[in-house]
Short mmCIF file of C-alpha atoms in Angstrom, two decimals:
data_model
loop_
_atom_site.label_atom_id
_atom_site.label_comp_id
_atom_site.label_asym_id
_atom_site.label_seq_id
_atom_site.Cartn_x
_atom_site.Cartn_y
_atom_site.Cartn_z
CA UNK A 1 120.18 156.54 27.24
CA UNK A 2 116.98 157.99 25.75
CA UNK A 3 115.76 156.53 22.48
CA UNK A 4 114.56 158.41 19.42
CA UNK A 5 110.88 158.27 18.52
CA UNK A 6 109.26 158.50 15.09
CA UNK A 7 105.50 159.12 15.09
CA UNK A 8 103.71 158.55 11.79
CA UNK A 9 100.44 160.19 10.74
CA UNK A 10 99.03 158.34 7.73
CA UNK A 11 97.18 160.25 5.00
CA UNK A 12 95.79 159.03 1.69
CA UNK A 13 98.75 160.38 -0.33
CA UNK A 14 101.58 160.87 2.16
CA UNK A 15 102.84 160.21 5.66
CA UNK A 16 103.69 162.97 8.13
CA UNK A 17 106.55 161.99 10.43
CA UNK A 18 107.29 163.70 13.74
CA UNK A 19 110.81 162.94 14.99
CA UNK A 20 111.88 163.20 18.63
CA UNK A 21 115.67 162.96 18.97
CA UNK A 22 117.47 163.35 22.36
CA UNK A 23 120.13 166.04 22.08
CA UNK A 24 122.75 164.21 24.16
CA UNK A 25 122.64 161.33 21.65
CA UNK A 26 122.41 163.63 18.64
CA UNK A 27 125.48 165.58 19.72
CA UNK A 28 127.69 162.51 19.50
CA UNK A 29 126.49 161.72 15.96
CA UNK A 30 126.06 165.23 14.53
CA UNK A 31 129.48 166.52 15.55
CA UNK A 32 128.29 169.90 16.86
CA UNK A 33 127.59 171.09 20.41
CA UNK A 34 123.82 170.84 20.36
CA UNK A 35 123.21 169.60 23.90
CA UNK A 36 125.73 171.79 25.73
CA UNK A 37 124.13 175.00 24.44
CA UNK A 38 120.69 174.22 23.05
CA UNK A 39 119.47 177.81 23.45
CA UNK A 40 118.96 179.21 19.96
CA UNK A 41 119.98 175.89 18.45
CA UNK A 42 117.51 176.01 15.55
CA UNK A 43 118.51 179.57 14.69
CA UNK A 44 122.22 178.66 14.74
CA UNK A 45 122.24 175.26 13.09
CA UNK A 46 118.79 174.81 11.55
CA UNK A 47 119.93 174.33 7.92
CA UNK A 48 122.74 171.97 8.92
CA UNK A 49 120.38 169.90 11.09
CA UNK A 50 117.84 169.68 8.27
CA UNK A 51 120.51 168.56 5.79
CA UNK A 52 121.79 165.98 8.28
CA UNK A 53 118.31 164.50 8.77
CA UNK A 54 117.65 164.31 5.03
CA UNK A 55 120.95 162.45 4.49
CA UNK A 56 119.93 159.74 6.93
CA UNK A 57 116.23 159.22 6.14
CA UNK A 58 115.40 157.28 2.97
CA UNK A 59 111.95 155.69 2.70
CA UNK A 60 111.30 153.70 -0.46
CA UNK A 61 108.58 151.56 -1.95
CA UNK A 62 108.79 147.77 -1.99
CA UNK A 63 109.61 148.07 -5.69
CA UNK A 64 112.74 150.06 -4.80
CA UNK A 65 111.51 153.53 -5.85
CA UNK A 66 112.60 156.30 -3.51
CA UNK A 67 110.08 158.52 -1.73
CA UNK A 68 110.42 162.29 -1.48
CA UNK A 69 111.30 163.59 1.99
CA UNK A 70 110.24 167.18 2.69
CA UNK A 71 111.59 168.95 5.76
CA UNK A 72 109.35 171.00 8.02
CA UNK A 73 109.65 172.73 11.37
CA UNK A 74 112.48 172.14 13.84
CA UNK A 75 112.21 172.90 17.56
CA UNK A 76 113.85 172.06 20.89
CA UNK A 77 111.78 170.82 23.82
CA UNK A 78 112.47 169.62 27.33
CA UNK A 79 110.94 166.26 28.20
CA UNK A 80 111.29 163.53 30.79
CA UNK A 81 110.61 159.90 31.48
CA UNK A 82 110.86 157.62 34.48
CA UNK A 83 114.14 156.02 33.35
CA UNK A 84 116.16 158.98 32.10
CA UNK A 85 114.66 161.86 34.07
CA UNK A 86 114.60 165.27 32.38
CA UNK A 87 116.42 165.82 29.08
CA UNK A 88 116.21 167.97 25.94
CA UNK A 89 115.26 166.73 22.50
CA UNK A 90 115.08 168.01 18.96
CA UNK A 91 111.67 167.65 17.31
CA UNK A 92 111.39 167.70 13.54
CA UNK A 93 108.41 167.48 11.21
CA UNK A 94 108.84 165.72 7.87
CA UNK A 95 106.59 164.69 5.01
CA UNK A 96 107.21 161.35 3.33
CA UNK A 97 105.64 161.31 -0.15
CA UNK A 98 105.57 158.14 -2.29
CA UNK A 99 106.05 158.25 -6.07
CA UNK A 100 102.93 158.37 -8.20
CA UNK A 101 101.19 155.02 -8.30
CA UNK A 102 102.95 153.58 -5.23
CA UNK A 103 101.05 152.52 -2.11
CA UNK A 104 101.37 154.80 0.89
CA UNK A 105 100.68 152.03 3.41
CA UNK A 106 103.54 149.72 2.43
CA UNK A 107 107.15 150.92 2.37
CA UNK A 108 110.68 150.29 3.58
CA UNK A 109 111.89 152.85 6.12
CA UNK A 110 115.65 153.32 6.00
CA UNK A 111 116.55 155.54 8.94
CA UNK A 112 119.86 155.78 10.77
CA UNK A 113 119.84 159.25 12.37
CA UNK A 114 122.20 159.06 15.39
CA UNK A 115 122.36 155.28 15.03
CA UNK A 116 125.04 155.46 12.31
CA UNK A 117 127.46 156.70 15.00
CA UNK A 118 125.91 155.72 18.36
CA UNK A 119 125.52 151.98 17.96
CA UNK A 120 123.56 151.50 21.21
CA UNK A 121 120.86 153.91 20.08
CA UNK A 122 117.35 152.75 19.14
CA UNK A 123 114.57 154.32 17.09
CA UNK A 124 111.01 153.46 18.14
CA UNK A 125 108.61 153.81 15.21
CA UNK A 126 104.88 154.14 15.93
CA UNK A 127 101.72 155.16 14.13
CA UNK A 128 100.14 158.08 15.96
CA UNK A 129 97.18 158.57 13.65
CA UNK A 130 95.67 156.52 10.84
CA UNK A 131 92.15 157.83 10.17
CA UNK A 132 91.30 155.11 7.65
CA UNK A 133 91.93 152.44 10.29
CA UNK A 134 90.06 154.34 12.98
CA UNK A 135 93.18 155.27 14.96
CA UNK A 136 93.21 158.87 16.18
CA UNK A 137 95.91 161.02 17.75
CA UNK A 138 93.97 161.05 21.04
CA UNK A 139 94.72 157.35 21.46
CA UNK A 140 97.93 155.61 22.43
CA UNK A 141 100.32 155.33 19.44
CA UNK A 142 100.70 151.86 17.95
CA UNK A 143 104.30 150.74 17.70
CA UNK A 144 105.15 149.17 14.33
CA UNK A 145 108.82 148.41 14.87
CA UNK A 146 112.25 149.28 16.24
CA UNK A 147 115.29 150.28 14.19
CA UNK A 148 118.53 149.19 15.83
CA UNK A 149 121.91 147.71 15.07
CA UNK A 150 121.90 144.06 14.05
CA UNK A 151 124.87 143.01 16.18
CA UNK A 152 125.27 139.59 14.53
CA UNK A 153 125.60 141.02 11.00
CA UNK A 154 126.91 144.43 12.11
CA UNK A 155 124.41 146.34 9.98
CA UNK A 156 121.42 148.62 10.45
CA UNK A 157 118.49 146.87 8.83
CA UNK A 158 115.70 149.08 7.42
CA UNK A 159 112.23 148.69 8.88
CA UNK A 160 109.58 147.26 6.57
CA UNK A 161 106.20 148.87 7.34
CA UNK A 162 103.02 147.16 6.20
CA UNK A 163 99.94 148.92 7.51
CA UNK A 164 96.58 147.22 7.46
CA UNK A 165 94.28 148.52 4.76
CA UNK A 166 91.74 151.01 6.08
CA UNK A 167 88.35 152.21 4.91
CA UNK A 168 86.14 155.28 4.96
CA UNK A 169 83.66 153.45 7.18
CA UNK A 170 86.29 152.72 9.87
CA UNK A 171 87.35 156.35 9.93
CA UNK A 172 83.75 157.59 10.09
CA UNK A 173 82.86 155.13 12.86
CA UNK A 174 85.88 156.21 14.89
CA UNK A 175 84.70 159.82 14.68
CA UNK A 176 81.19 158.88 15.83
CA UNK A 177 82.74 157.09 18.81
CA UNK A 178 84.99 160.08 19.50
CA UNK A 179 81.97 162.41 19.51
CA UNK A 180 80.10 160.14 21.91
CA UNK A 181 83.13 159.90 24.19
CA UNK A 182 83.72 163.65 24.03
CA UNK A 183 80.21 164.56 25.18
CA UNK A 184 80.08 161.80 27.82
CA UNK A 185 83.29 163.18 29.32
CA UNK A 186 82.24 166.80 28.78
CA UNK A 187 80.55 167.38 32.11
CA UNK A 188 80.33 171.12 31.53
CA UNK A 189 78.53 170.75 28.17
CA UNK A 190 75.90 168.42 29.60
CA UNK A 191 75.48 170.40 32.79
CA UNK A 192 74.68 173.56 30.83
CA UNK A 193 71.94 171.83 28.88
CA UNK A 194 70.47 169.93 31.83
CA UNK A 195 70.30 173.03 34.04
CA UNK A 196 68.65 174.98 31.22
CA UNK A 197 66.07 172.19 30.99
CA UNK A 198 65.32 172.23 34.74
CA UNK A 199 62.61 174.94 34.58
CA UNK A 200 61.40 174.02 31.06
CA UNK A 201 58.28 172.08 32.22
CA UNK A 202 57.15 174.98 34.45
CA UNK A 203 54.92 177.96 33.84
CA UNK A 204 56.05 181.44 34.84
CA UNK A 205 54.34 183.29 37.68
CA UNK A 206 53.15 186.83 37.18
CA UNK A 207 52.37 188.90 34.11
CA UNK A 208 54.51 189.21 31.02
CA UNK A 209 55.83 192.55 32.26
CA UNK A 210 56.53 191.37 35.80
CA UNK A 211 57.86 187.85 36.23
CA UNK A 212 57.92 186.79 39.88
CA UNK A 213 59.23 183.22 39.64
CA UNK A 214 58.56 179.71 38.43
CA UNK A 215 55.08 178.30 38.87
CA UNK A 216 53.37 174.96 38.45
CA UNK A 217 53.73 172.20 35.85
CA UNK A 218 52.62 173.43 32.43
CA UNK A 219 51.34 170.12 31.08
CA UNK A 220 52.88 167.36 29.03
CA UNK A 221 52.47 169.02 25.63
CA UNK A 222 53.81 172.34 26.90
CA UNK A 223 56.81 170.65 28.55
CA UNK A 224 57.78 168.46 25.60
CA UNK A 225 57.51 171.37 23.17
CA UNK A 226 59.82 173.56 25.25
CA UNK A 227 62.28 170.72 25.86
CA UNK A 228 62.43 169.90 22.16
CA UNK A 229 62.96 173.54 21.19
CA UNK A 230 65.83 173.97 23.66
CA UNK A 231 67.60 170.76 22.61
CA UNK A 232 67.17 171.53 18.90
CA UNK A 233 68.41 175.09 19.30
CA UNK A 234 71.50 173.95 21.19
CA UNK A 235 72.20 171.37 18.48
CA UNK A 236 71.90 173.94 15.69
CA UNK A 237 74.16 176.37 17.54
CA UNK A 238 77.01 174.01 18.26
CA UNK A 239 76.75 172.36 14.82
CA UNK A 240 77.36 175.71 13.10
CA UNK A 241 80.53 176.55 15.01
CA UNK A 242 81.72 172.96 14.95
CA UNK A 243 81.72 173.21 11.16
CA UNK A 244 83.32 176.64 10.83
CA UNK A 245 85.84 175.95 13.62
CA UNK A 246 86.93 172.53 12.36
CA UNK A 247 87.37 173.90 8.83
CA UNK A 248 89.56 176.68 10.20
CA UNK A 249 87.26 179.51 9.14
CA UNK A 250 86.96 180.77 12.74
CA UNK A 251 89.58 180.24 15.43
CA UNK A 252 89.49 181.44 19.02
CA UNK A 253 91.97 180.67 21.81
CA UNK A 254 90.86 177.73 23.94
CA UNK A 255 90.96 179.55 27.28
CA UNK A 256 88.30 182.25 26.62
CA UNK A 257 86.05 179.63 25.01
CA UNK A 258 86.28 177.40 28.09
CA UNK A 259 85.60 180.38 30.37
CA UNK A 260 82.52 181.31 28.34
CA UNK A 261 81.25 177.73 28.63
CA UNK A 262 81.54 177.94 32.42
CA UNK A 263 79.72 181.30 32.38
CA UNK A 264 76.94 179.77 30.25
CA UNK A 265 76.34 177.25 33.05
CA UNK A 266 76.22 180.07 35.60
CA UNK A 267 73.62 181.96 33.54
CA UNK A 268 71.52 178.80 33.18
CA UNK A 269 71.74 178.18 36.94
CA UNK A 270 70.50 181.70 37.76
CA UNK A 271 67.68 181.27 35.24
CA UNK A 272 66.68 177.99 36.91
CA UNK A 273 66.36 179.87 40.22
CA UNK A 274 64.41 182.83 38.83
CA UNK A 275 63.29 183.51 35.24
CA UNK A 276 65.81 185.66 33.37
CA UNK A 277 64.64 184.96 29.81
CA UNK A 278 61.33 183.02 30.06
CA UNK A 279 60.08 181.87 26.68
CA UNK A 280 63.43 182.64 25.08
CA UNK A 281 65.39 179.64 26.36
CA UNK A 282 65.77 178.28 22.83
CA UNK A 283 67.51 181.47 21.66
CA UNK A 284 69.82 181.37 24.66
CA UNK A 285 70.56 177.68 24.04
CA UNK A 286 71.40 178.46 20.40
CA UNK A 287 73.62 181.39 21.37
CA UNK A 288 75.60 179.49 23.97
CA UNK A 289 75.60 176.47 21.64
CA UNK A 290 77.77 178.55 19.31
CA UNK A 291 80.34 178.83 22.09
CA UNK A 292 80.19 175.14 22.98
CA UNK A 293 80.65 174.25 19.29
CA UNK A 294 83.97 176.08 19.20
CA UNK A 295 85.23 173.82 21.98
CA UNK A 296 84.05 170.76 20.04
CA UNK A 297 85.81 172.08 16.92
CA UNK A 298 89.15 172.27 18.70
CA UNK A 299 89.17 168.49 19.05
CA UNK A 300 88.78 168.03 15.28
CA UNK A 301 91.19 170.80 14.33
CA UNK A 302 93.93 169.14 16.38
CA UNK A 303 93.66 166.00 14.24
CA UNK A 304 94.96 167.93 11.19
CA UNK A 305 93.00 165.87 8.68
CA UNK A 306 92.83 166.41 4.94
CA UNK A 307 89.68 167.89 3.38
CA UNK A 308 87.75 164.70 2.57
CA UNK A 309 88.36 162.92 5.91
CA UNK A 310 87.68 166.19 7.73
CA UNK A 311 84.27 166.57 6.06
CA UNK A 312 83.29 163.04 7.07
CA UNK A 313 84.79 163.56 10.52
CA UNK A 314 82.68 166.66 11.14
CA UNK A 315 79.57 164.69 10.24
CA UNK A 316 80.53 161.64 12.29
CA UNK A 317 81.75 163.61 15.30
CA UNK A 318 78.58 165.70 15.38
CA UNK A 319 76.44 162.59 15.00
CA UNK A 320 78.26 161.02 17.95
CA UNK A 321 77.68 164.13 20.05
CA UNK A 322 73.96 164.10 19.23
CA UNK A 323 73.56 160.37 19.89
CA UNK A 324 75.14 160.63 23.31
CA UNK A 325 73.42 163.91 24.12
CA UNK A 326 69.96 162.61 23.15
CA UNK A 327 70.60 159.35 25.00
CA UNK A 328 71.53 161.10 28.25
CA UNK A 329 68.66 163.58 27.99
CA UNK A 330 66.21 160.75 27.26
CA UNK A 331 67.33 159.11 30.51
CA UNK A 332 66.93 162.29 32.56
CA UNK A 333 63.90 164.13 31.14
CA UNK A 334 61.17 161.60 32.09
CA UNK A 335 62.11 161.93 35.74
CA UNK A 336 62.24 165.74 35.58
CA UNK A 337 58.76 165.82 34.01
CA UNK A 338 57.49 163.42 36.66
CA UNK A 339 59.08 165.44 39.48
CA UNK A 340 57.79 168.74 38.09
CA UNK A 341 54.26 167.54 38.87
CA UNK A 342 55.08 167.08 42.57
CA UNK A 343 55.60 169.40 45.50
CA UNK A 344 59.27 168.45 45.89
CA UNK A 345 60.30 169.80 42.48
CA UNK A 346 61.14 173.31 43.77
CA UNK A 347 63.68 171.69 46.10
CA UNK A 348 65.14 169.63 43.24
CA UNK A 349 65.25 172.63 40.91
CA UNK A 350 66.86 174.97 43.45
CA UNK A 351 69.37 172.35 44.60
CA UNK A 352 70.34 171.54 41.02
CA UNK A 353 70.71 175.21 40.13
CA UNK A 354 72.80 175.89 43.23
CA UNK A 355 75.15 172.96 42.59
CA UNK A 356 75.54 173.96 38.93
CA UNK A 357 76.23 177.58 39.88
CA UNK A 358 78.93 176.60 42.36
CA UNK A 359 80.50 174.26 39.80
CA UNK A 360 80.41 177.02 37.16
CA UNK A 361 82.18 179.50 39.45
CA UNK A 362 84.80 176.88 40.28
CA UNK A 363 85.39 176.21 36.59
CA UNK A 364 85.70 179.94 35.89
CA UNK A 365 88.34 180.25 38.61
CA UNK A 366 90.19 177.17 37.35
CA UNK A 367 90.18 178.29 33.72
CA UNK A 368 91.23 181.85 34.50
CA UNK A 369 93.97 180.96 36.98
CA UNK A 370 95.06 177.59 35.60
CA UNK A 371 94.84 176.19 39.14
CA UNK A 372 92.66 173.18 39.92
CA UNK A 373 90.47 173.29 43.01
CA UNK A 374 88.58 170.89 45.23
CA UNK A 375 85.17 171.74 43.78
CA UNK A 376 86.05 170.85 40.19
CA UNK A 377 87.69 167.65 41.44
CA UNK A 378 84.50 166.79 43.33
CA UNK A 379 82.37 167.52 40.24
CA UNK A 380 84.54 165.14 38.21
CA UNK A 381 84.10 162.44 40.85
CA UNK A 382 80.33 162.93 40.87
CA UNK A 383 80.26 162.74 37.06
CA UNK A 384 81.93 159.32 37.31
CA UNK A 385 78.99 158.24 39.48
CA UNK A 386 76.36 159.55 37.07
CA UNK A 387 74.47 156.21 36.81
CA UNK A 388 73.97 156.15 40.57
CA UNK A 389 72.83 159.79 40.58
CA UNK A 390 70.37 159.02 37.78
CA UNK A 391 69.03 156.00 39.67
CA UNK A 392 68.55 158.16 42.77
CA UNK A 393 66.70 160.79 40.72
CA UNK A 394 64.43 158.09 39.24
CA UNK A 395 63.61 156.61 42.67
CA UNK A 396 62.78 160.05 44.10
CA UNK A 397 60.65 160.91 41.07
CA UNK A 398 58.61 157.69 41.16
CA UNK A 399 58.21 157.72 44.94
CA UNK A 400 57.05 161.33 45.18
CA UNK A 401 54.75 161.01 42.15
CA UNK A 402 53.00 157.94 43.59
CA UNK A 403 52.79 159.60 46.97
CA UNK A 404 51.03 162.56 45.39
CA UNK A 405 48.64 160.26 43.52
CA UNK A 406 47.76 158.23 46.62
CA UNK A 407 47.26 161.15 48.99
CA UNK A 408 43.85 162.27 47.56
CA UNK A 409 42.55 158.70 47.82
CA UNK A 410 43.65 158.46 51.43
CA UNK A 411 41.92 161.75 52.19
CA UNK A 412 38.65 160.55 50.65
CA UNK A 413 38.79 157.31 52.66
CA UNK A 414 39.21 159.29 55.87
CA UNK A 415 36.15 161.34 55.04
#
């Protein structure tokens, strides 16, 4: 039969516990029909269920002092696993608060929900998040023990939990790594920036009033200045909304934010084909950076950290984003600058803009409809081969640049 699960989130002054209890097992222990008619279960029996849980959960310190147990939200969900198939479970949120002066990382967990009646039942206890040890909710939970009947002694032994001591540095480092991983896996974020950088080394054809297209290479100083402005503006934009979003000051639903990110790529792709806002790329990067920052903030908000860890996490996460972003751009930009001085760059620019535009439209469709499509799957596969794509770009850049340098010499020899 399905087991119960207890997921612990460790804070500096308390532990949040999320319980997952299968209803078919709970029904036998609770004495009420909770699995036969689970519709409206919380509304019908919420207070009784809460009282039942509190009677059977008793954490205490090693010194024997009892912890406070505060009940939170109850809900019913349908879940499944490979062994048991589909079944319904009660989820409950609790707060376990130690007495003043007692350690939060060392305690005895006395828990016999369901198990006091259903002797074959087991409770799997795991740590889902422990910021001070660098363990985040995005990772696989770490199991710390199993509560079950001791058949030999015919008793339910409490579980002694001793968590390794953490540190601020481990939590901060984990957030830097999370930021780096987030941007390396965020193909849409990088694609927006890279496509916006495609025309950055180029001058604009025509007068200020009548722009006719992208022209020749504008020089090293011109190119580096524009590239730096765009990257800095994007960083400022997403840093602002990362802060306000992670702190909960601004919240937007995830779907419209993700759609706007896809549209930002489409706008950048059109601009790479023909100037839409020449000279104002930095402002556009900053504006769309605000949107991208809201997506970054959602990752931090889901961690539900306290104020002090959240402040450090915002700093570390943003630092990780910037380190990975600057690293990837530093690998790509030299080849774009080299290519922009050759005759093949229009082909590279137009091809890149076209591919990005198609990917953006596919992402818009996917995020509006909720249906995956072959194009987004292909983009994900190409992103996994990014090192090979970068190597190909480098070879093309070096080969065409040397070819352009050698051609005048060959012409002079012929003369």
